[in-house]
C-alpha atoms as one frame of an Amber mdcrd trajectory, in Angstrom:
protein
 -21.032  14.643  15.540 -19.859  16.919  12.552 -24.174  17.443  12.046 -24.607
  19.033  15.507 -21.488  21.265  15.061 -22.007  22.490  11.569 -25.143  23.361
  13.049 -24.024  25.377  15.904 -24.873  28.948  16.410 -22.564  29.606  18.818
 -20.237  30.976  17.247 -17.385  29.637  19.649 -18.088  26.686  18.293 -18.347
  27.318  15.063 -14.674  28.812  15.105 -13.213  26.221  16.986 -15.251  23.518
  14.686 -13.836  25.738  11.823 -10.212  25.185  13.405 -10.548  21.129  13.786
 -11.064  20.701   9.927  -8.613  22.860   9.474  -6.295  20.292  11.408  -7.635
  17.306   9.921  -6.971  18.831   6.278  -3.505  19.566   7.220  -3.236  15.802
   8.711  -4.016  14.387   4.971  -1.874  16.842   3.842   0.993  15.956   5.762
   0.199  11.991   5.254   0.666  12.190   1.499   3.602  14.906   1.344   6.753
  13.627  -0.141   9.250  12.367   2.780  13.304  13.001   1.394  15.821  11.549
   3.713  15.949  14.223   6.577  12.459  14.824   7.233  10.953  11.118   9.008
  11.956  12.356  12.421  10.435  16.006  11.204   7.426  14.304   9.569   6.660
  12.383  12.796   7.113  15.284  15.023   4.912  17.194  12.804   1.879  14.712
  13.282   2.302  14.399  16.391   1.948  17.973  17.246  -1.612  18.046  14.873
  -3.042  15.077  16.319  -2.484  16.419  19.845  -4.015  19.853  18.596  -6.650
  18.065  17.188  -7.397  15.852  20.318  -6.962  18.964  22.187  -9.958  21.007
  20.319 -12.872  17.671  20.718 -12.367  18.494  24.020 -12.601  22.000  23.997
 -15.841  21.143  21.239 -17.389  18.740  24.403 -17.008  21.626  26.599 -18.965
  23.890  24.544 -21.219  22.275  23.007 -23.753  20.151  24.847 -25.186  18.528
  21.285 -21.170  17.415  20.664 -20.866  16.195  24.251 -24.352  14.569  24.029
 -22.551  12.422  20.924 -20.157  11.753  22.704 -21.856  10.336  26.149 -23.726
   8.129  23.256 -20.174   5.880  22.828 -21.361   4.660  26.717 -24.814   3.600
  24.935 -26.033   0.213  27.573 -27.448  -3.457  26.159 -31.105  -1.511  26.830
 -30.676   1.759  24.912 -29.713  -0.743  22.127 -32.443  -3.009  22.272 -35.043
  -0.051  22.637 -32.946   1.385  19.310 -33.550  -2.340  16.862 -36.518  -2.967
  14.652 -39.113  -5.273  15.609 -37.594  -8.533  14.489 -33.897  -7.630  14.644
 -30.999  -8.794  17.013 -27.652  -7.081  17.153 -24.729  -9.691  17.214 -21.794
  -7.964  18.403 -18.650  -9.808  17.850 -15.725  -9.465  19.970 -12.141 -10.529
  19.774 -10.742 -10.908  23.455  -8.098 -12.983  25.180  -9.096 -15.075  27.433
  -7.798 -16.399  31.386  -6.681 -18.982  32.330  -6.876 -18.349  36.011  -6.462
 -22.254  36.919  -2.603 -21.832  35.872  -2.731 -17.857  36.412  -2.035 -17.043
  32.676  -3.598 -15.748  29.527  -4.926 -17.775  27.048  -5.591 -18.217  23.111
  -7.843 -15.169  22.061 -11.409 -15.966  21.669 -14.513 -14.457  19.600 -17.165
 -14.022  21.797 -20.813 -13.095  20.506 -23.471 -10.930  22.236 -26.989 -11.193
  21.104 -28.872  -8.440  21.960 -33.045  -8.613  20.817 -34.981  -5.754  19.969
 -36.964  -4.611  23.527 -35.132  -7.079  25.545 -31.869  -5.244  26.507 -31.893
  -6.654  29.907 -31.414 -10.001  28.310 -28.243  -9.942  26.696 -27.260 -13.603
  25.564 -23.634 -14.177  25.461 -21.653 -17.163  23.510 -18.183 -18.425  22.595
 -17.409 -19.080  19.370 -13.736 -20.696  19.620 -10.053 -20.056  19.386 -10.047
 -16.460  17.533  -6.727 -17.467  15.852  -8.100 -20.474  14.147 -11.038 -18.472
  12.933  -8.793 -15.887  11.627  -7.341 -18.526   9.644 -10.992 -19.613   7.967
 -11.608 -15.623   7.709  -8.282 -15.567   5.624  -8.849 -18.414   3.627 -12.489
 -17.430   2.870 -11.238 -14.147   1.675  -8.392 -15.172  -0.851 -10.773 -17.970
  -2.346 -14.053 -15.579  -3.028 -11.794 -12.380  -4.482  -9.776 -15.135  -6.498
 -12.937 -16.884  -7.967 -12.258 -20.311  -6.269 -14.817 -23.022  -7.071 -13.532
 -24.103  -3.647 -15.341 -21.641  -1.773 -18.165 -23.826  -0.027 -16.551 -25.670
   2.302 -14.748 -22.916   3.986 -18.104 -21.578   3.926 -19.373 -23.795   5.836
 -16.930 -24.532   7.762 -17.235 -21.011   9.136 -21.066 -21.409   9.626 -20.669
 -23.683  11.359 -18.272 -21.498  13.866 -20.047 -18.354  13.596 -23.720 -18.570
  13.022 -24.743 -22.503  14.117 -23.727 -21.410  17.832 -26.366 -18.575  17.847
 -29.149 -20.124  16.025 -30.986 -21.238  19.416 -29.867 -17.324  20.743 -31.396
 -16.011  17.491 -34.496 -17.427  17.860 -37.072 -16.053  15.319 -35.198 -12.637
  13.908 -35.119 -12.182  10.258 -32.989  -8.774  10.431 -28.929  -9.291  11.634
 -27.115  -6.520  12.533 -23.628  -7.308  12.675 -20.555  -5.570  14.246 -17.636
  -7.515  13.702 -14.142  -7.384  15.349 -10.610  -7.799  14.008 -10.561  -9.958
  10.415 -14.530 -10.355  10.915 -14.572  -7.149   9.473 -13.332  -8.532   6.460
 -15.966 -11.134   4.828 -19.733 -11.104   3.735 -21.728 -13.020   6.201 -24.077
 -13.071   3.582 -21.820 -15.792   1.096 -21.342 -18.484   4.485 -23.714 -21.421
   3.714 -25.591 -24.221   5.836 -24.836 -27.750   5.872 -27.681 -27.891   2.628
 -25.883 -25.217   0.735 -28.152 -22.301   1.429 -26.575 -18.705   2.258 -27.164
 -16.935   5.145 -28.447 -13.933   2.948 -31.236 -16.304   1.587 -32.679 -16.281
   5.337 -31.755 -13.208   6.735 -31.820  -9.537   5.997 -27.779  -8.363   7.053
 -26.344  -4.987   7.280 -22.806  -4.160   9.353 -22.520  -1.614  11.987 -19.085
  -0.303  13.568 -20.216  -0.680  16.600 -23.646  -1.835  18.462 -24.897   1.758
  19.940 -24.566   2.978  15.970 -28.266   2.188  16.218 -29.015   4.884  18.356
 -28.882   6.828  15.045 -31.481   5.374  13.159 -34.213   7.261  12.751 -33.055
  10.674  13.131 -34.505  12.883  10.588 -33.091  14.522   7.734 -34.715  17.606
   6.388 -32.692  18.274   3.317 -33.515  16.461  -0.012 -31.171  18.165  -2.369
 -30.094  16.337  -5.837 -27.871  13.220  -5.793 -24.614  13.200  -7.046 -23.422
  10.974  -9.417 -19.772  10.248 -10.268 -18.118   7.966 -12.460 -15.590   7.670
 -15.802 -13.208  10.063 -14.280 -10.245  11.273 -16.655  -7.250   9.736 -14.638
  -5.214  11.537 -17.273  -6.829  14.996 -17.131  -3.581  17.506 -16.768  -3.509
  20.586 -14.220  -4.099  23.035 -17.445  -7.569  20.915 -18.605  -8.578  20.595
 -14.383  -8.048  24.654 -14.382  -9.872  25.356 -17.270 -12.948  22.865 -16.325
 -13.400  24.155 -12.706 -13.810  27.693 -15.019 -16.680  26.237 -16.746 -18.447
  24.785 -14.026 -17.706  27.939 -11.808 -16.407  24.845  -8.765 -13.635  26.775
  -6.845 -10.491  24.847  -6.409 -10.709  24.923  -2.514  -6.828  24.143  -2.229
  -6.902  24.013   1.939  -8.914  20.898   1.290  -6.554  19.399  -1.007  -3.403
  16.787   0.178  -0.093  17.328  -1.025   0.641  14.276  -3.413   3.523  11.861
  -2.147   6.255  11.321  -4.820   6.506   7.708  -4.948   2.202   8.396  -5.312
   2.904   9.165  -8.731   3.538   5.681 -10.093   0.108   5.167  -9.241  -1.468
   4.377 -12.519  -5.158   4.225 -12.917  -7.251   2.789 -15.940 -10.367   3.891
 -17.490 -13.619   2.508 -16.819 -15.761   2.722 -19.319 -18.541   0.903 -17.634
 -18.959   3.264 -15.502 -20.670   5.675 -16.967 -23.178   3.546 -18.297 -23.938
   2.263 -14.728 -24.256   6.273 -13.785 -26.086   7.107 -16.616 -28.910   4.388
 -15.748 -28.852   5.289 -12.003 -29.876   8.758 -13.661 -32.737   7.443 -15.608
 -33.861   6.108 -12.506 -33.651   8.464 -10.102 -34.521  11.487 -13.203 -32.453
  14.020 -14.607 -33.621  16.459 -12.735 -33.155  14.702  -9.487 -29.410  13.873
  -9.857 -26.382  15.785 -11.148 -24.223  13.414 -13.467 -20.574  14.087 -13.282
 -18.045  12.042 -15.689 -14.595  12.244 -17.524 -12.965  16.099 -16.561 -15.621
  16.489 -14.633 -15.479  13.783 -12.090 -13.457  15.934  -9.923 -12.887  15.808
  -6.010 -13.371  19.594  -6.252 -17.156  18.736  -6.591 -17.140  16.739  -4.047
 -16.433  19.600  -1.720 -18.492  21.890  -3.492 -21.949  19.944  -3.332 -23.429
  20.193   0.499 -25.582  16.977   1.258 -26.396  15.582  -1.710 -28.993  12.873
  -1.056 -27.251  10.219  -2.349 -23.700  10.171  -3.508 -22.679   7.383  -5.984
 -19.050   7.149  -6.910 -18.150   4.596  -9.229 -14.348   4.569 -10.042 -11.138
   2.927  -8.994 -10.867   2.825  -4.959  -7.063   2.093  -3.225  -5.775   0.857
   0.012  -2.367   2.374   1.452  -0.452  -0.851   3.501   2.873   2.181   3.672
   4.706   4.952   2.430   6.934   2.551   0.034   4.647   2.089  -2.928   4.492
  -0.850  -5.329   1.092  -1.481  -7.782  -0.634  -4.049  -8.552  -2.301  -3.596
 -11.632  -6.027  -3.759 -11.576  -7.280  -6.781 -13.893  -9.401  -6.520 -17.153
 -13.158  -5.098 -16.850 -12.337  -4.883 -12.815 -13.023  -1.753 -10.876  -9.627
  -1.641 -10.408  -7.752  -1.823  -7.065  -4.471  -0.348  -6.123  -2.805  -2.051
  -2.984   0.450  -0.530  -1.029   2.687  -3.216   0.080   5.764  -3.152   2.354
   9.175  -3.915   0.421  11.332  -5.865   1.877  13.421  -3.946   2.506  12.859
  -0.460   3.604  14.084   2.529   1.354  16.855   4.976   3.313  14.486   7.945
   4.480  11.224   5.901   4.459   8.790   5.817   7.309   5.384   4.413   7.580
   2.273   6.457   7.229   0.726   6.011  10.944  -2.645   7.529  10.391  -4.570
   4.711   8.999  -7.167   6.998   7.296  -4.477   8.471   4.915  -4.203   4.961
   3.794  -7.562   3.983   1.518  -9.656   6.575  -1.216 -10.561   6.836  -4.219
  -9.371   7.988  -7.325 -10.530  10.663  -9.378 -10.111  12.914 -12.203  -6.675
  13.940 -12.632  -5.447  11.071 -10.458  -2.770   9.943 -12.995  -0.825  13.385
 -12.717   1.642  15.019 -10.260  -0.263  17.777  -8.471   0.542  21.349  -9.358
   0.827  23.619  -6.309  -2.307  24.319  -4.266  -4.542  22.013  -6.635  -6.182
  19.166  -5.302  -4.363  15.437  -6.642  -7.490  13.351  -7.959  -7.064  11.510
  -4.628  -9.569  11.608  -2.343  -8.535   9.811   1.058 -10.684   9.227   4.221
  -9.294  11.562   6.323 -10.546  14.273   3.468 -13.819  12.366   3.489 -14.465
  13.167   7.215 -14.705  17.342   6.148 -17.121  16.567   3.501 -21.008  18.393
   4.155 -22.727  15.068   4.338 -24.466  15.225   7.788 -28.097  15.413   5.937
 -27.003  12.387   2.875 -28.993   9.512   3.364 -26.900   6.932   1.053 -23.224
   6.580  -0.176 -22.402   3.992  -2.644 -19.023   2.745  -3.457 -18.764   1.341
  -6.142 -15.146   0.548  -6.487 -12.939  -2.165  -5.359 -11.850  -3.165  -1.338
 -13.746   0.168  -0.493 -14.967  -1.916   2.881 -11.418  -2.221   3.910  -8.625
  -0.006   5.757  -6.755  -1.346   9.144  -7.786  -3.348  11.020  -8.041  -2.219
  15.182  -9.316  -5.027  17.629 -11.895  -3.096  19.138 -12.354  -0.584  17.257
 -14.035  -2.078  13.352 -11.918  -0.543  10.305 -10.355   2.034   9.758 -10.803
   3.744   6.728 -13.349   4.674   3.857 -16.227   2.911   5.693 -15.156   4.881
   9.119 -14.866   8.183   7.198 -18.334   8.582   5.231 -20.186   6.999   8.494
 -17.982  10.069  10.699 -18.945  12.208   7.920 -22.660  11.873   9.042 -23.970
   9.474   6.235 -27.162   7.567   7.414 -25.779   4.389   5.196 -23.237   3.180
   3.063 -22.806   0.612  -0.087 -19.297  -0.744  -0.565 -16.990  -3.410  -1.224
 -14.996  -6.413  -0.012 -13.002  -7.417  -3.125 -12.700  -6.626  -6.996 -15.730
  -6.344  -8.533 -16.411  -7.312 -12.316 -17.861  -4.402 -13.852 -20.572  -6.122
 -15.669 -22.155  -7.365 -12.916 -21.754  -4.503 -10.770 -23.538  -3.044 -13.012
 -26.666  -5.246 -12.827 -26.238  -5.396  -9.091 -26.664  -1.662  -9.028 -29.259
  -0.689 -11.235 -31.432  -3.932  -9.553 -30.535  -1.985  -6.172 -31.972   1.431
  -7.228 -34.653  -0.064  -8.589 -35.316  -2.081  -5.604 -35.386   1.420  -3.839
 -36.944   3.424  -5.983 -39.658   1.723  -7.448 -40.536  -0.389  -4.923 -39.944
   1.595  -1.887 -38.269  -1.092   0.029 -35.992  -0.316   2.869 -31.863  -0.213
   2.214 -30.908  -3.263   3.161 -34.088  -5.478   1.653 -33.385  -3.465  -1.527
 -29.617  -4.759  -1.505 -31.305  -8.584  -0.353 -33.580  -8.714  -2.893 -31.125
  -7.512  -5.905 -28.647  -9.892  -4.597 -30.876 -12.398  -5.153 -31.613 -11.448
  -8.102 -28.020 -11.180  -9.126 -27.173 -14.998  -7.560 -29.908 -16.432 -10.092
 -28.934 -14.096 -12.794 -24.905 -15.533 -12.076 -26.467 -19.141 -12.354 -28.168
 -18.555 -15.542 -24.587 -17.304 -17.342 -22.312 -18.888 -15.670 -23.482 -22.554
 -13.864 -23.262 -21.706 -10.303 -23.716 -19.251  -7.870 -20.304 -18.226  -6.815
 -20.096 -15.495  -4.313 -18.043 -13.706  -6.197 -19.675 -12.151  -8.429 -22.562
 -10.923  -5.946 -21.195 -10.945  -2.377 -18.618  -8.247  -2.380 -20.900  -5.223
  -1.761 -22.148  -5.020   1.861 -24.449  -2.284   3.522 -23.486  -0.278   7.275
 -25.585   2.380   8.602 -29.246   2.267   8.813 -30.428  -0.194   7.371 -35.031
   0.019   7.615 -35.761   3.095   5.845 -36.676   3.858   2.680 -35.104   6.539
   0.934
């Protein structure tokens, strides 16, 4: 959507495009200003007012623009524009969590997930199956969650218990694909499909290629060409601790203008945020530069790493952020400190009890980002905080990027809407106009994100193989190398990072 606007000539709609990231800027800002005792009602007023402007302006946008309004007609995409849309041997399994009637006793029942399987070039045969009591599964989903991010031996029977919900059901539906394009609904949204195992102990990800989509007509996007190729960006290292005096002087040197209307305000109770360095990070940047070469990718680390860049670099053809990601639950903030070697994750949980003057923060994509350099500090007027949140993301110039890859912690996650996927940084890049996107489900250890990563560019680069074989094949590689060192194959330390977008081109 933001591709066929930025490249508007009318210029009606480029002033009134102009005007709705405007908005949206002043949204984040507003989402991470500081809220003292007799502003909530103000503060809610306030956002209320900009999301109705904003609202207000799409429309005007589908009015003038018949590209924009062409987007939009594509969110009524049918089962056959789909099917024409998949690779050969694909099937789209499109999850969805609804509540059931009872009509026999004129009431509503338990929820349910219900799975349609749609086959490439056979949209008119749309196979449809239950898969059970939604709340039950939601339960597994939980459970399956809490033991892979906590490094539970006890993984594999959840595992397969939840095969045996989700996938055995389908199989005869399924019929000979080898490609899976999932869009999962409520907690679905939550868990690698790739780490649930077979009755003999195999993973799913052994038999089939997977990638995620937000929602089944995202495949109407494949395909599309990009004509830009400009250098990727690489980010990682960032000085948490850099002050507004060191920021000032390094924009200076690498002539990167501040670009303040971008920035969010920081909250106040923001600033007991405390990030740690990660010094494997750079490493892992520094060999996705060998690989791609120096002269194909811009390396950005320590005072450097800055969100100012970020703005200031139009399309890159791959962005790769490795730093500390964080997931906003409210307003009232308390840490949890990111463990050793870990690309550290901050999570925002509700107190107890509420603080006097404290409200929630509504918009749910003020409430995950990532942190970069100058994070640790209190930002000075009109300078950007080291924050970068996904309602920022959204404005970024990435309509012509082919990749994003975050690699940080929980980067997959944000709210969760029924209906509508999640809410957050995985939303934000795909809005932004990224073809596909790398990111995470749970803490990562850094040494073997490391190895996953520079297997995955190599899987890429050298040998040309489409995204989300290239992710396959240096999981793989990373489940055997796991055995080797540790005994096992615990999804842990492979699972986490999961691919959405398109998923069968090479780069």
């Amino acid at each position: 959507i933001y591709k066929v606007l930025r490249q508007s000539k009318d210029p009606l709609v480029q002033e009134s495009f102009g005007e709705l990231l405007s908005i949206r800027r002043r949204i984040a800002a507003l989402g991470g200003a500081e809220l003292k005792s007799e502003k909530p009602k103000m503060y809610k007023k306030q956002m209320a007012q900009l999301v109705e402007q904003k609202n207000v302006l799409e429309g005007k946008l589908s009015r003038l623009s018949k590209a924009f309004a062409q987007t939009q007609k594509n969110k009524q995409a049918d089962a056959v524009m789909v099917a024409r849309a998949l690779p050969q041997d694909a099937v789209l399994i499109d999850l969805a969590r609804v509540v059931m009637a009872d009509f026999k006793n004129f009431k509503r029942a338990s929820p349910h997930y219900i799975a349609f399987i749609v086959h490439a070039g056979r949209g008119e045969d749309v196979a449809m199956v239950d898969l059970g009591n939604a709340d039950a599964i939601d339960k597994m989903v939980s459970l399956f969650r809490q033991e892979l991010a906590s490094h539970s031996a006890n993984y594999a029977e959840t595992a397969r218990a939840l095969y045996a919900q989700l996938v055995k059901p389908l199989k005869e539906a399924l019929g000979n694909a080898r490609q899976l394009f999932i869009s999962p609904d409520g907690p679905l949204n939550l868990i690698p499909f790739e780490a649930l195992q077979t009755p003999d102990g195999r993973f799913l990800l052994e038999d089939y290629r997977l990638s995620y989509l937000t929602a089944g007509r995202d495949v109407l996007r494949f395909g599309k060409p990009r004509h830009k190729k400009n250098k990727a960006l690489l980010m990682g290292d960032p000085n948490f601790a850099m002050g507004h005096k060191q920021k000032v002087v390094t924009l200076a040197q690498l002539a990167v203008q501040n670009h303040s209307e971008n920035m969010q305000t920081r909250s106040f109770e923001m600033d007991k945020l405390h990030f740690k360095r990660l010094a494997g990070t750079l490493e892992e940047i520094k060999e996705i530069q060998a690989l791609l070469g120096p002269e194909h990718a811009s390396l950005y680390s320590g005072d450097r790493a800055l969100e100012e860049v970020l703005w200031q670099h139009e399309n890159p053809h791959i962005v790769h952020l490795a730093t500390h990601g964080f997931f906003l639950k409210d307003q009232d903030l308390s840490a949890l400190p990111p463990g050793p070697q870990q690309r550290g994750f901050i999570k925002i949980t509700r107190p107890k009890k509420r603080r006097p003057g404290r409200i929630r923060i509504e918009n749910p994509m003020l409430r995950s980002g990532l942190a970069l350099a100058g994070a640790n500090h209190k930002a000075e007027e009109n300078a950007g905080d080291g924050l970068l949140t996904a309602e920022e993301v959204v404005g970024l110039s990435l309509d012509e990027t082919e990749l994003v890859v975050l690699s940080a912690c929980e980067t997959g996650l944000g709210k969760v809407t029924v209906g509508e996927g999640v809410f957050g940084l995985r939303r934000a890049f795909i809005e932004a106009g990224v073809a596909s996107l790398v990111m995470s489900l749970w803490q990562v250890p850094d040494k073997e994100t490391r190895e996953l990563m520079t297997a995955f560019y190599k899987r890429l680069l050298h040998d040309k193989l489409p995204r989300a074989e290239a992710l396959r094949q240096a999981i793989l590689e990373q489940i055997q190398r796991v055995k080797d060192r540790y005994g096992h194959r615990n999804p842990f330390y492979w699972a986490a990072f999961v691919l959405a977008g398109e998923a069968n081109r090479p780069l």
